[in-house]
CSV table of C-alpha atoms in Angstrom, one decimal:
chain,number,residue,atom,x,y,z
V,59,UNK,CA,-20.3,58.9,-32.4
V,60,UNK,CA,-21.3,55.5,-30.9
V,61,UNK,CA,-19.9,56.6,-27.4
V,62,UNK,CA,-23.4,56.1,-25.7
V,63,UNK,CA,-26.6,54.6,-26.0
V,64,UNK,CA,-29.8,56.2,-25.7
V,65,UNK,CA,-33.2,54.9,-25.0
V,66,UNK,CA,-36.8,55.9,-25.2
V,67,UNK,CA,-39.7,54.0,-24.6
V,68,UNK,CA,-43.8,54.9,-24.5
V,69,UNK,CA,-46.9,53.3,-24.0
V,70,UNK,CA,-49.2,52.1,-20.8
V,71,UNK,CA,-49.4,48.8,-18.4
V,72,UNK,CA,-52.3,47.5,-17.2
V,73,UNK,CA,-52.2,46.5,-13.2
V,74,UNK,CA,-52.8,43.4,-12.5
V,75,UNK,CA,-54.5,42.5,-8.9
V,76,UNK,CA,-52.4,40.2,-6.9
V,77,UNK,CA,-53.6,36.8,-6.0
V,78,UNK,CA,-53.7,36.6,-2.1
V,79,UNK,CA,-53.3,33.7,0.3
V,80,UNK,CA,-55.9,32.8,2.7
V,81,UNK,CA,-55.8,35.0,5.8
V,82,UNK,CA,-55.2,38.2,4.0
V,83,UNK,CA,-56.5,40.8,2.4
V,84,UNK,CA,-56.2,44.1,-0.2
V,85,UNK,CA,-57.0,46.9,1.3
V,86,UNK,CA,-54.3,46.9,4.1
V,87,UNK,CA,-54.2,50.4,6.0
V,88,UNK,CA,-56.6,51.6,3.2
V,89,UNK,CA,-53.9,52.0,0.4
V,90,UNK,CA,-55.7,49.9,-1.6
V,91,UNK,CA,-56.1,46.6,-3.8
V,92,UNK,CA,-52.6,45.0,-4.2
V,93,UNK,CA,-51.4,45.4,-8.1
V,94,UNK,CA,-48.6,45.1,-9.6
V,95,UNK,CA,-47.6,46.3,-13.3
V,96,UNK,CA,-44.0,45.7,-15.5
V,97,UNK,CA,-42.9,49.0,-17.0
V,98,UNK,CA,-39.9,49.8,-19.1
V,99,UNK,CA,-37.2,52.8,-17.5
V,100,UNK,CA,-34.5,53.4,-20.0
V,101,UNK,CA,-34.2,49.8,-21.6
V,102,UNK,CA,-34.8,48.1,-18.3
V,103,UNK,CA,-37.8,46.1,-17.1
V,104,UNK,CA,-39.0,47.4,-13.3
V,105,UNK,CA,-41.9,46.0,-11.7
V,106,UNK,CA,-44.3,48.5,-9.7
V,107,UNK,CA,-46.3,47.9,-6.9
V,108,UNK,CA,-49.5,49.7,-5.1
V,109,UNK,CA,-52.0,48.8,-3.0
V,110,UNK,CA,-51.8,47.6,0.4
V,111,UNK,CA,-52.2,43.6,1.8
V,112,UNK,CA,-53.7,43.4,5.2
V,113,UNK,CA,-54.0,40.6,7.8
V,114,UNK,CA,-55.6,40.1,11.2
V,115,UNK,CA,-55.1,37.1,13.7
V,116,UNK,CA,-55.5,36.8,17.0
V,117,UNK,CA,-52.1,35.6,18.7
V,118,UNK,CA,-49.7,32.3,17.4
V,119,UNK,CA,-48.7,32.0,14.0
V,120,UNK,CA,-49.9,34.3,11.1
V,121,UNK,CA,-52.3,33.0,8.5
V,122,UNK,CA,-50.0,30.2,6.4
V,123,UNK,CA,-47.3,31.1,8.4
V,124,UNK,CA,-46.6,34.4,6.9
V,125,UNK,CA,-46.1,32.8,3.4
């Protein structure tokens, strides 16, 4: 009746491995390399994230000051 919409999607999204500033590191309390992938819920892109970043300093600023 045209009162609502309805959406469907399929298919499968590759992750893609984050580029990292100096100073850190995938792998960050051993969840894994930092990815990301764009998937489609109901009509609407979403980005997902897994994987851990790590980073170890000894006192003062972080690594590129946290950036």
């Amino acid at each position: 009746d045209g009162s609502s919409w309805v959406v469907a999607a399929a298919g499968s999204s590759s992750w893609t491995t984050i580029s990292l500033a100096s100073g850190y590191r995938h792998d960050g309390n051993n969840n894994g390399t930092c990815q990301y992938r764009l998937v489609n819920f109901f009509g609407e892109v979403s980005l997902m994230f897994r994987g851990g970043v790590g980073i170890t300093y000894s006192g003062g600023a972080a690594p590129n000051n946290s950036r």
